[in-house]
PDB file of N, CA, C and O in Angstrom:
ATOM      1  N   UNK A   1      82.009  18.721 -41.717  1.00  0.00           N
ATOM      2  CA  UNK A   1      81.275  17.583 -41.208  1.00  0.00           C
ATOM      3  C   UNK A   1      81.492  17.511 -39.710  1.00  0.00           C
ATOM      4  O   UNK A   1      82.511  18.026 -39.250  1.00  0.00           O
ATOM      5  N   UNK A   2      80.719  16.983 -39.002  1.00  0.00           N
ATOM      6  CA  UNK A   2      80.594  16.603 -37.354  1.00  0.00           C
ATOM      7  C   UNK A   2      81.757  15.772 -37.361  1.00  0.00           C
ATOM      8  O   UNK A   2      82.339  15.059 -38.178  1.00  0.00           O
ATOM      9  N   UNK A   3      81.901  16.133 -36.094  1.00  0.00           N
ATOM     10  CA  UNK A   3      82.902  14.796 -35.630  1.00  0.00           C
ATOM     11  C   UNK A   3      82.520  13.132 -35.146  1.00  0.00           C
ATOM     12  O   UNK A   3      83.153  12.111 -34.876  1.00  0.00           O
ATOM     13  N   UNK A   4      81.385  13.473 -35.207  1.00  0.00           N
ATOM     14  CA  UNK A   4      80.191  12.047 -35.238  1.00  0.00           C
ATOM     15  C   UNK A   4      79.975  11.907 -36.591  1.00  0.00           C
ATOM     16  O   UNK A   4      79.607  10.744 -36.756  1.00  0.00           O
ATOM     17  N   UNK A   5      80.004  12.353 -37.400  1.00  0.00           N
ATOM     18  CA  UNK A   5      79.613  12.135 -38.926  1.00  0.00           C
ATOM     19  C   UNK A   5      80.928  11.261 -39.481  1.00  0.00           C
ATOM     20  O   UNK A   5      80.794  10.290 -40.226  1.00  0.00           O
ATOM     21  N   UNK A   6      82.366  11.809 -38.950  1.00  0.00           N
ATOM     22  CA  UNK A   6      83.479  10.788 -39.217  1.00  0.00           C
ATOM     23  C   UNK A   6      83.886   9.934 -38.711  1.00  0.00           C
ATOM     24  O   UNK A   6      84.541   9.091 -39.324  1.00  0.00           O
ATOM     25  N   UNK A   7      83.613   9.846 -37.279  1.00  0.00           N
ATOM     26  CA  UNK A   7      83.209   8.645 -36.666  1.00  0.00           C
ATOM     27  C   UNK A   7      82.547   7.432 -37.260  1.00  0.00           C
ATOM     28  O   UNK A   7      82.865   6.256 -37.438  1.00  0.00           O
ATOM     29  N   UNK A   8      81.570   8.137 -37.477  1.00  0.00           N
ATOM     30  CA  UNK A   8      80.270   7.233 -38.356  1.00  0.00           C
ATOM     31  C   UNK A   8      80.815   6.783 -39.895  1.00  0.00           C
ATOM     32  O   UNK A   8      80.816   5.577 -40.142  1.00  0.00           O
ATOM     33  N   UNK A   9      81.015   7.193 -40.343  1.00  0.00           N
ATOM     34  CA  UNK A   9      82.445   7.152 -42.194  1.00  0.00           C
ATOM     35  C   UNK A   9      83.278   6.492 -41.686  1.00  0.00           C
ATOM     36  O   UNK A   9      83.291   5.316 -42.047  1.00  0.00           O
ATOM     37  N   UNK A  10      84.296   6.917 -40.675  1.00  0.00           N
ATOM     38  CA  UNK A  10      85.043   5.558 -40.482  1.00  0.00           C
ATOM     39  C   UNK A  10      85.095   4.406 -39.969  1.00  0.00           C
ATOM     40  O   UNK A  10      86.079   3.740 -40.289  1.00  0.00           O
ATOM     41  N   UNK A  11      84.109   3.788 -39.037  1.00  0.00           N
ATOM     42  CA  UNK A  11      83.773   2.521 -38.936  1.00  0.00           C
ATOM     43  C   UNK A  11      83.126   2.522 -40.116  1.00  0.00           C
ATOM     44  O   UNK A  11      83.948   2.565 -41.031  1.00  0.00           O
ATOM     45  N   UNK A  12      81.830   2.490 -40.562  1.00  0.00           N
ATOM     46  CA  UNK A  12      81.432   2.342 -41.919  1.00  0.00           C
ATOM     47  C   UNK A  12      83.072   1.654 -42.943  1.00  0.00           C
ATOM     48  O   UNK A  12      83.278   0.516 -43.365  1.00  0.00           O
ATOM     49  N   UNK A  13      83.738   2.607 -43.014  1.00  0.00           N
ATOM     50  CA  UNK A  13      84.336   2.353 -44.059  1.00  0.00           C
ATOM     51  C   UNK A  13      85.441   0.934 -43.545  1.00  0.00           C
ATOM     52  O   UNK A  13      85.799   0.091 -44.367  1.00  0.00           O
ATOM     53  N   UNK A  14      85.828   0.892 -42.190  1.00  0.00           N
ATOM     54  CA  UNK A  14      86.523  -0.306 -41.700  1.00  0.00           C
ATOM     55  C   UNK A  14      85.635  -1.400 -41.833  1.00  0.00           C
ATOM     56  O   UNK A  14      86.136  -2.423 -42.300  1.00  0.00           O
ATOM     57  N   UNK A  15      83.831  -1.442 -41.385  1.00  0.00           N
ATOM     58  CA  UNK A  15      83.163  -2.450 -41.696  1.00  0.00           C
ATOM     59  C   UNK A  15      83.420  -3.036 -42.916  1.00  0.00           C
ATOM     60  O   UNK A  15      83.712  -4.224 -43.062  1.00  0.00           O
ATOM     61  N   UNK A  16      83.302  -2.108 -43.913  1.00  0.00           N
ATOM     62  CA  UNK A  16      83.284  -3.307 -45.670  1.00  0.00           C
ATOM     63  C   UNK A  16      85.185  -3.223 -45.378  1.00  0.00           C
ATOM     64  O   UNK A  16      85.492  -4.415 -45.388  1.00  0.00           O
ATOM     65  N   UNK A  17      85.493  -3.031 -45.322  1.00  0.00           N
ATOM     66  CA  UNK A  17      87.288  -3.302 -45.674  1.00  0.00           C
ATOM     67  C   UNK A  17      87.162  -4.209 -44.826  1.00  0.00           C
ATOM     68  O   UNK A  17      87.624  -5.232 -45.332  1.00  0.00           O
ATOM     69  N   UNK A  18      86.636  -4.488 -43.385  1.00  0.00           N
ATOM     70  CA  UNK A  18      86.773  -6.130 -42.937  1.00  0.00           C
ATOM     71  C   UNK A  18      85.621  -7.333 -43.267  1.00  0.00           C
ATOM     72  O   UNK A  18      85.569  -8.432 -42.713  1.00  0.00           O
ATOM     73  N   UNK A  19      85.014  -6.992 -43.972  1.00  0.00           N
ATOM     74  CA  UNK A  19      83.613  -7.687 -44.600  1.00  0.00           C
ATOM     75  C   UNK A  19      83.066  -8.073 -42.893  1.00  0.00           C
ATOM     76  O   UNK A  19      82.931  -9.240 -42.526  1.00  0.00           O
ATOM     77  N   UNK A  20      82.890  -7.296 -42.301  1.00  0.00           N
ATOM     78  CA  UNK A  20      81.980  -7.391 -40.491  1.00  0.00           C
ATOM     79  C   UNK A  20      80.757  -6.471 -40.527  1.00  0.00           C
ATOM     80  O   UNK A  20      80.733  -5.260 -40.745  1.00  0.00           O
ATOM     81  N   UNK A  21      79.949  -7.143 -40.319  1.00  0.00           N
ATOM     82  CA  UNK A  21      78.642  -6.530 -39.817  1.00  0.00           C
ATOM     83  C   UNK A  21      78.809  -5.604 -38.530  1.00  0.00           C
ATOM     84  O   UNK A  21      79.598  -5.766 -37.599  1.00  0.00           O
ATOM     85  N   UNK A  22      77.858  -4.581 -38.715  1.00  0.00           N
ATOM     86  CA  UNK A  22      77.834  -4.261 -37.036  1.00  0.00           C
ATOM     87  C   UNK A  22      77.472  -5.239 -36.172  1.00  0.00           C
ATOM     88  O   UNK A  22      78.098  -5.122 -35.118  1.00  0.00           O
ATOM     89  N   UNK A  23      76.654  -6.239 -36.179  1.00  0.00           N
ATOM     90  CA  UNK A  23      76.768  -7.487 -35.075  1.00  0.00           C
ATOM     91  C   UNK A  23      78.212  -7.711 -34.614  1.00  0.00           C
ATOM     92  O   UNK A  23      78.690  -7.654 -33.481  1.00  0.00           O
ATOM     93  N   UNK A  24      78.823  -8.003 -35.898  1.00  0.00           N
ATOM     94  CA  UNK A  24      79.831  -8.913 -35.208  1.00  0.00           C
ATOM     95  C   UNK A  24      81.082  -7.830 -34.698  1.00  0.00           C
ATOM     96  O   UNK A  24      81.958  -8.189 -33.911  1.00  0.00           O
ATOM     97  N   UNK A  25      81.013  -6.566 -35.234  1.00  0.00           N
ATOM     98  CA  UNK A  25      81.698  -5.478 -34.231  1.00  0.00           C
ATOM     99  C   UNK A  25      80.781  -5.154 -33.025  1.00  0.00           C
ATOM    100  O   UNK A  25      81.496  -4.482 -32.281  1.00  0.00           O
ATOM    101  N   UNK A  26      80.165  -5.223 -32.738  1.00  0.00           N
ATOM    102  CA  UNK A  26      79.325  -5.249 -31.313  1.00  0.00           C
ATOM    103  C   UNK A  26      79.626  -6.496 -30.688  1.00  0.00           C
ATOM    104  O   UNK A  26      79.836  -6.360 -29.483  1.00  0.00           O
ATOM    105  N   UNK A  27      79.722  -7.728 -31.134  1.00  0.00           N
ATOM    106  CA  UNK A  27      80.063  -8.580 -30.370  1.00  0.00           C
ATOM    107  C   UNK A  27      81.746  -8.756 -29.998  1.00  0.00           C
ATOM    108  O   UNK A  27      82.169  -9.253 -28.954  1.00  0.00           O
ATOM    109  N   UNK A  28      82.596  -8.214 -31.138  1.00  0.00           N
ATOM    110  CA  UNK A  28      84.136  -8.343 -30.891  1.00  0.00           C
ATOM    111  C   UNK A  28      84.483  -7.383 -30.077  1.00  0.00           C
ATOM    112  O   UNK A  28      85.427  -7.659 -29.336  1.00  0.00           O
ATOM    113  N   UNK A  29      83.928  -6.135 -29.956  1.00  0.00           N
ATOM    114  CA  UNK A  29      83.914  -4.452 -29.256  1.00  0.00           C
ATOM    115  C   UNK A  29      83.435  -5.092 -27.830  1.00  0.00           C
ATOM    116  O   UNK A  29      84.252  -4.627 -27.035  1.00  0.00           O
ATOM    117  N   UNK A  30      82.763  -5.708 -27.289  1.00  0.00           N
ATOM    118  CA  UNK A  30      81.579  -5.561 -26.039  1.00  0.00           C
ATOM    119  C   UNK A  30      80.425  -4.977 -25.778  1.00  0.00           C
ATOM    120  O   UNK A  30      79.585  -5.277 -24.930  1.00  0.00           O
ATOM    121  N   UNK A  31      80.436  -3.542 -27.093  1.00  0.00           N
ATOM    122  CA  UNK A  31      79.480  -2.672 -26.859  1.00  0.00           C
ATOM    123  C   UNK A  31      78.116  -3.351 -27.027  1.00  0.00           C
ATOM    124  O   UNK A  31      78.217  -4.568 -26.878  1.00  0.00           O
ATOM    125  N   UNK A  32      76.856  -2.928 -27.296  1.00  0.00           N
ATOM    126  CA  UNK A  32      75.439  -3.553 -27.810  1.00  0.00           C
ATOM    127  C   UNK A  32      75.374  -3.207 -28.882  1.00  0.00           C
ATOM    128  O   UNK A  32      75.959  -2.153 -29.134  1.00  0.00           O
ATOM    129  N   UNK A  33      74.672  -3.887 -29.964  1.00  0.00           N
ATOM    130  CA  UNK A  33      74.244  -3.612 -31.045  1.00  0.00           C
ATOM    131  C   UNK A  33      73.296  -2.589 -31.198  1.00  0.00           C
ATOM    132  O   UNK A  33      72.533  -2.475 -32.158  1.00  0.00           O
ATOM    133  N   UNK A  34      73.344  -2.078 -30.526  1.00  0.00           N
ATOM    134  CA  UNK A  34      72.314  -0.479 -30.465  1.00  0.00           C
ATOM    135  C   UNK A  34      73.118   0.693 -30.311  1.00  0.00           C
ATOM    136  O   UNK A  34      72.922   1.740 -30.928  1.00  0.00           O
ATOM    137  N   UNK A  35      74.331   0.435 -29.196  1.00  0.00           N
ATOM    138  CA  UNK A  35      74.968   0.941 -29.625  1.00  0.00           C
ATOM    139  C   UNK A  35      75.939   1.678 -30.961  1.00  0.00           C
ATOM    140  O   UNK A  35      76.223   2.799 -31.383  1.00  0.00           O
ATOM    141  N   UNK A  36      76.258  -0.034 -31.336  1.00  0.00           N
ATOM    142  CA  UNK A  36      76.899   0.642 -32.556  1.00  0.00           C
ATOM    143  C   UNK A  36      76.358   1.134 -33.750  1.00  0.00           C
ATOM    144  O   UNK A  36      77.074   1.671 -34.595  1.00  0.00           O
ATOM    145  N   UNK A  37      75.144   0.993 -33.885  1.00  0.00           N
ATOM    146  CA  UNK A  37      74.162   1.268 -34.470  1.00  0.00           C
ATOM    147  C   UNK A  37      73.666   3.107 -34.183  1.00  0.00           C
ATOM    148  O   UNK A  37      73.430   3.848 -35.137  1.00  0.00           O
ATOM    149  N   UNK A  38      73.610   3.438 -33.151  1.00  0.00           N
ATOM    150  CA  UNK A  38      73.153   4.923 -32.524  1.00  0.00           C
ATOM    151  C   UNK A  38      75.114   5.408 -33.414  1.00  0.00           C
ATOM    152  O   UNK A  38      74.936   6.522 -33.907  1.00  0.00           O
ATOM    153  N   UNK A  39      76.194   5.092 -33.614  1.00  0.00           N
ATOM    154  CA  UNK A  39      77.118   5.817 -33.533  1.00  0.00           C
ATOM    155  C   UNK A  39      76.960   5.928 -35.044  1.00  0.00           C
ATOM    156  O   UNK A  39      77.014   7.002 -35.643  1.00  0.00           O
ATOM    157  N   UNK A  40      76.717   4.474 -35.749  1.00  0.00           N
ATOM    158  CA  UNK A  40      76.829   4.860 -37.210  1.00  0.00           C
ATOM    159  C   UNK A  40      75.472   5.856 -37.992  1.00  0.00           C
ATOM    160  O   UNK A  40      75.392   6.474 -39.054  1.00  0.00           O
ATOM    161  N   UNK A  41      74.364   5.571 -36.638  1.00  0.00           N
ATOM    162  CA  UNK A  41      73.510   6.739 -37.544  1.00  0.00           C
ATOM    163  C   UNK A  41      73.229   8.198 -36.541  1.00  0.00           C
ATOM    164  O   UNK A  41      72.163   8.750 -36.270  1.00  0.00           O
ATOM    165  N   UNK A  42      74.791   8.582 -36.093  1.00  0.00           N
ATOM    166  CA  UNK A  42      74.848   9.574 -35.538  1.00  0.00           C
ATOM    167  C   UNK A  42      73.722   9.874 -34.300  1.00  0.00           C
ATOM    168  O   UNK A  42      73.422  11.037 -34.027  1.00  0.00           O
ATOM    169  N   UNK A  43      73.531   9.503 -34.067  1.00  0.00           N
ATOM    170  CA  UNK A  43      72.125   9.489 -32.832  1.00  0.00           C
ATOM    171  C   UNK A  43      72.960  10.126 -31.237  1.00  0.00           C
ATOM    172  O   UNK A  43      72.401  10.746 -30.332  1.00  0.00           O
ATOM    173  N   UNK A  44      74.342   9.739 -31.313  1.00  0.00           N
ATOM    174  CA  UNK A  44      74.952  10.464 -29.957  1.00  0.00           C
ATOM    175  C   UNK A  44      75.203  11.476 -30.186  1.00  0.00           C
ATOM    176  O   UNK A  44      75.104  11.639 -31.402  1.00  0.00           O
ATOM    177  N   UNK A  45      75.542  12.465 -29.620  1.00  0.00           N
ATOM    178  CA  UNK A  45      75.764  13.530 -29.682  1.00  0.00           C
ATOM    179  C   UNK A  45      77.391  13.540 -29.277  1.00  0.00           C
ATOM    180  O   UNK A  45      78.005  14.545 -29.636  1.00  0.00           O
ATOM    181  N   UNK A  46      77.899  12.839 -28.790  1.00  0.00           N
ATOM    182  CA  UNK A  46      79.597  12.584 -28.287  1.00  0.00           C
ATOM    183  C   UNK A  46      79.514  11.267 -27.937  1.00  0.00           C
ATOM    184  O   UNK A  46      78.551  10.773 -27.350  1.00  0.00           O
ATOM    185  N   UNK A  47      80.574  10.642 -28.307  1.00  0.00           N
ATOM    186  CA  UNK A  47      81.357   9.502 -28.545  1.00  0.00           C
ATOM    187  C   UNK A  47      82.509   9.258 -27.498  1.00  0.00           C
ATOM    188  O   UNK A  47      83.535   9.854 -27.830  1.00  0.00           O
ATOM    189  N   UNK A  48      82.636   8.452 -26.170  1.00  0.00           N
ATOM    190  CA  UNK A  48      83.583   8.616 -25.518  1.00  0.00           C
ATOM    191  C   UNK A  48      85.093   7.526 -26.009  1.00  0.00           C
ATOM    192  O   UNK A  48      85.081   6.419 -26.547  1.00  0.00           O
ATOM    193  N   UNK A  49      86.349   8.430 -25.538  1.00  0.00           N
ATOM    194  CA  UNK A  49      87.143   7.917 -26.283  1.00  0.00           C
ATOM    195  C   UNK A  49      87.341   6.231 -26.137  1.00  0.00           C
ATOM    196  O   UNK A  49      87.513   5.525 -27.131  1.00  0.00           O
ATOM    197  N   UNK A  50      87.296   5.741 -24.880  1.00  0.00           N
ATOM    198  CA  UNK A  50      87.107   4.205 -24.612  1.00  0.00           C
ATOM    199  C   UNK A  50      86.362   3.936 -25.359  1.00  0.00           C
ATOM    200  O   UNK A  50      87.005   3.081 -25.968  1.00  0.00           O
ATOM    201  N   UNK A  51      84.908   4.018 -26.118  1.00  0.00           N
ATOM    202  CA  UNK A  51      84.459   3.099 -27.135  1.00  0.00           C
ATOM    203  C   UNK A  51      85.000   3.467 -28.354  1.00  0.00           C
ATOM    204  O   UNK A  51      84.845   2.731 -29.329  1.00  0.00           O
ATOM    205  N   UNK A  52      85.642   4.552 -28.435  1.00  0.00           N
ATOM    206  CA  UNK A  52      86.695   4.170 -30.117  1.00  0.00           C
ATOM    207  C   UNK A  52      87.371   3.038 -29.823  1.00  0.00           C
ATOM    208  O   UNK A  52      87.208   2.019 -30.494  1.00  0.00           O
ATOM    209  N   UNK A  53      88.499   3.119 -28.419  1.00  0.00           N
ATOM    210  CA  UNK A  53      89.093   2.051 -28.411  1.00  0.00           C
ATOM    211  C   UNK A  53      88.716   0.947 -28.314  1.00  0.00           C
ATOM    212  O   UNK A  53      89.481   0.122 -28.813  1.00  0.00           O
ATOM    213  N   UNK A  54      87.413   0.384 -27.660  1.00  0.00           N
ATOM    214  CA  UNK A  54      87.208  -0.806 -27.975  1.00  0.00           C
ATOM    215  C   UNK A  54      86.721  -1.412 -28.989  1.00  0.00           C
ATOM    216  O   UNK A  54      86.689  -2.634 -29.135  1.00  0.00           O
ATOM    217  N   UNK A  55      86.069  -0.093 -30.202  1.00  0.00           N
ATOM    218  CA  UNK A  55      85.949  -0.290 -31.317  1.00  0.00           C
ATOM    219  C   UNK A  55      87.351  -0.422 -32.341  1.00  0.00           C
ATOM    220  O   UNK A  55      87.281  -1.283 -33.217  1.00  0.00           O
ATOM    221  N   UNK A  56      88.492   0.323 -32.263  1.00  0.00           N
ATOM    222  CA  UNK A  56      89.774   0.235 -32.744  1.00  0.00           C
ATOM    223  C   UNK A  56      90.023  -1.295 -32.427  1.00  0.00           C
ATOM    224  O   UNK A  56      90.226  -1.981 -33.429  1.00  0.00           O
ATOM    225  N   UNK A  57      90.047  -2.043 -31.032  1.00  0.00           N
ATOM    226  CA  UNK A  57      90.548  -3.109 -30.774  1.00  0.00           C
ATOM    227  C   UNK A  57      89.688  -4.126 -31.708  1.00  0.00           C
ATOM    228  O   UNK A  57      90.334  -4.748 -32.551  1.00  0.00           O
ATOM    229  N   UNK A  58      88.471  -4.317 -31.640  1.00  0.00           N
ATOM    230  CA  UNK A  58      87.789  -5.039 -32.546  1.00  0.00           C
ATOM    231  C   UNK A  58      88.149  -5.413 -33.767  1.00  0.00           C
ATOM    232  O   UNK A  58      88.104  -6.543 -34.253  1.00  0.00           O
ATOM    233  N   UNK A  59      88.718  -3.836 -34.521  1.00  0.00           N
ATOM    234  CA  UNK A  59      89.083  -3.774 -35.597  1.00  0.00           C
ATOM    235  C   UNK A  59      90.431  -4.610 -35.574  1.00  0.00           C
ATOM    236  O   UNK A  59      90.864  -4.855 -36.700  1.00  0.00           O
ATOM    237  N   UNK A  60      91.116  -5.056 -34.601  1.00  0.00           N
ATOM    238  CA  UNK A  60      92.547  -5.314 -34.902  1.00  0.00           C
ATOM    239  C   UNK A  60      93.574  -4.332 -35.175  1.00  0.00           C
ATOM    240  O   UNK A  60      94.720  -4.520 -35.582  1.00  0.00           O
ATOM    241  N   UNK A  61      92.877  -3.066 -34.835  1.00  0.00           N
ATOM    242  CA  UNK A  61      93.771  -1.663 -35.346  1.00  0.00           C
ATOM    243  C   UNK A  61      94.376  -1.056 -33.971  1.00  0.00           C
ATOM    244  O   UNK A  61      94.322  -1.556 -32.847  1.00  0.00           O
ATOM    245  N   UNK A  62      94.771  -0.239 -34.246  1.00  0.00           N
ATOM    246  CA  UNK A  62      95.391   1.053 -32.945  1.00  0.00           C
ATOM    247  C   UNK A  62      94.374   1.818 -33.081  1.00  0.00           C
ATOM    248  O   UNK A  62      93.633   1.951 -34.055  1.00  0.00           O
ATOM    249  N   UNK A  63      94.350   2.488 -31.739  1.00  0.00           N
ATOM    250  CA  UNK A  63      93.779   3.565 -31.877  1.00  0.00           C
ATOM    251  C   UNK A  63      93.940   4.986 -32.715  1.00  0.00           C
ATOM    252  O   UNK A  63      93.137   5.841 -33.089  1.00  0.00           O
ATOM    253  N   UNK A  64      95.408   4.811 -32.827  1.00  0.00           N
ATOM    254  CA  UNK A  64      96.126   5.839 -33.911  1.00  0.00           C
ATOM    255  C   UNK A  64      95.653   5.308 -35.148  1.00  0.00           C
ATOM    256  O   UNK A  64      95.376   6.328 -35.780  1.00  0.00           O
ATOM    257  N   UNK A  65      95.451   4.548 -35.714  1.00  0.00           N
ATOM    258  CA  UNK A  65      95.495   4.334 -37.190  1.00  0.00           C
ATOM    259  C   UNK A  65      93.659   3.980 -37.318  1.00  0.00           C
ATOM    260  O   UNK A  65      93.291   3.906 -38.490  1.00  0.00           O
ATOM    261  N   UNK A  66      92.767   3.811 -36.478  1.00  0.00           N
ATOM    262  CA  UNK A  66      91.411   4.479 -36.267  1.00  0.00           C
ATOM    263  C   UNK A  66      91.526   5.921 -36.931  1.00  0.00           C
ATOM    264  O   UNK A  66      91.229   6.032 -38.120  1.00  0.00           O
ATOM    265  N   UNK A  67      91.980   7.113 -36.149  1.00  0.00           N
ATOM    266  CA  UNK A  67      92.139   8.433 -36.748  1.00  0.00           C
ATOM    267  C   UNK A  67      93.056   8.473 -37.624  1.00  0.00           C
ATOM    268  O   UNK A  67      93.370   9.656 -37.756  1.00  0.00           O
ATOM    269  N   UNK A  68      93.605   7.882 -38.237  1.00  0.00           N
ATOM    270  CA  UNK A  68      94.531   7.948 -40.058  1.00  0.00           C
ATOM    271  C   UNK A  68      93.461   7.369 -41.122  1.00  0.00           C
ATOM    272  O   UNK A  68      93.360   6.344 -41.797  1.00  0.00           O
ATOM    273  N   UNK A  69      92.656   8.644 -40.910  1.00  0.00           N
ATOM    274  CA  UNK A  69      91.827   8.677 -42.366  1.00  0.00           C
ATOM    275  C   UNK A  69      91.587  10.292 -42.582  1.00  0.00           C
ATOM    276  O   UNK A  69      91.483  11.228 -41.789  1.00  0.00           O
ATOM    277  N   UNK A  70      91.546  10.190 -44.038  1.00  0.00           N
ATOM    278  CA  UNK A  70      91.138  11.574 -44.437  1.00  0.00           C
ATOM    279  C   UNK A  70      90.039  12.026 -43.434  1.00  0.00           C
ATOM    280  O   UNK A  70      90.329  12.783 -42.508  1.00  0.00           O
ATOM    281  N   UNK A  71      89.000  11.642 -43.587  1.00  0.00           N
ATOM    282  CA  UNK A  71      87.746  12.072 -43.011  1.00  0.00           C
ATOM    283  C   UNK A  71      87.595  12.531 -41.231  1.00  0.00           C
ATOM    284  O   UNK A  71      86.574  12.755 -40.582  1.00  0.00           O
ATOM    285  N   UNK A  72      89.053  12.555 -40.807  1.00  0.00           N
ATOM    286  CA  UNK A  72      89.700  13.300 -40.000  1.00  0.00           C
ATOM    287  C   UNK A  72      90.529  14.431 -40.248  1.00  0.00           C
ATOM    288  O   UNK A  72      91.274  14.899 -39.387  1.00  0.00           O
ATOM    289  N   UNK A  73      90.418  14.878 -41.397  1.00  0.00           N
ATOM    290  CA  UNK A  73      91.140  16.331 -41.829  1.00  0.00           C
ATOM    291  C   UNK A  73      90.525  17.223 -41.084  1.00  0.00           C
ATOM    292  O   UNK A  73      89.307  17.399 -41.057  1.00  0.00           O
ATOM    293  N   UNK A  74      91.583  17.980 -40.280  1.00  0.00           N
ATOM    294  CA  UNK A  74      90.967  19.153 -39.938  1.00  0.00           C
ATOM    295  C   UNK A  74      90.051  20.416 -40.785  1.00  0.00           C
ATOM    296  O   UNK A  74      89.162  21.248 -40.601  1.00  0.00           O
ATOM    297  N   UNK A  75      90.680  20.054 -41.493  1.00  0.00           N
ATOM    298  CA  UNK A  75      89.793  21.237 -42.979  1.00  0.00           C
ATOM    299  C   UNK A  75      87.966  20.803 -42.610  1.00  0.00           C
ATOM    300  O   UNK A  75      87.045  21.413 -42.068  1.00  0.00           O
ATOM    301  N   UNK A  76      88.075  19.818 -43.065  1.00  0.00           N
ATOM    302  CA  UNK A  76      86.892  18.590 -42.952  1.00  0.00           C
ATOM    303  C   UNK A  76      85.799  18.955 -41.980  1.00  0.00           C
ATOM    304  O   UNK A  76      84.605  18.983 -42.275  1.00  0.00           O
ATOM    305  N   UNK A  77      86.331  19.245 -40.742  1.00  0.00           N
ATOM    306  CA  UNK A  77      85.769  18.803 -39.476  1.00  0.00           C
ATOM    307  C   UNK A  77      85.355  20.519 -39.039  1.00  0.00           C
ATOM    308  O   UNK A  77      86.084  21.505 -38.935  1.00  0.00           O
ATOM    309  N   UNK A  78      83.674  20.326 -38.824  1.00  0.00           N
ATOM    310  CA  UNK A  78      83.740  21.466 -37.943  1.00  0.00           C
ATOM    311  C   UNK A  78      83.189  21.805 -36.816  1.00  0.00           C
ATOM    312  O   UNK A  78      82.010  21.737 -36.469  1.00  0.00           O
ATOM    313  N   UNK A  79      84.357  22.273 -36.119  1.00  0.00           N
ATOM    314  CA  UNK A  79      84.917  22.448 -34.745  1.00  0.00           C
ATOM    315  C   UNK A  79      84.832  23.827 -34.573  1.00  0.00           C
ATOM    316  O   UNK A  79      85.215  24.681 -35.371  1.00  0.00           O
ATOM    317  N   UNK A  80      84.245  24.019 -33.356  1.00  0.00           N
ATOM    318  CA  UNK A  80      84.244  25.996 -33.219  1.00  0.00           C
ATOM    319  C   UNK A  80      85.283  25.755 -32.577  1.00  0.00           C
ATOM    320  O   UNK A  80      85.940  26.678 -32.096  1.00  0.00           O
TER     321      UNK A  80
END
């Protein structure tokens, strides 16, 4: 899988575990709702690391525990 594809799986999957819409992670993040929207339906092509983090912060998470999901297995991910 892309590394935008787990990107996209793991907010997805933090959205229902915090019952938050992408609105209201676009509004807790700073980003636009188009934004977060272009990330969950893969539309960027790269993801810079400051909007994980301000997406991690939203979440109430670290940025480390953002990437503590399977769907960051290297096996998973393909990377030339």
């Amino acid at each position: 899988m892309t590394t935008q594809k787990a990107v996209a799986l793991r907010i997805s999957e933090l959205l229902i575990k915090n019952n938050m819409s992408q609105y209201a992670l676009s509004v807790n993040s700073g980003l636009t709702k188009q934004a977060i929207s272009n990330i969950i339906n893969e539309k960027y092509t790269s993801i810079k690391l400051d909007t994980i983090i301000k997406i991690s912060d939203a979440f109430h998470i670290t940025f480390q525990e953002f990437f503590n999901s399977n769907v960051f297995e290297r096996t998973k991910l393909d990377i030339n």
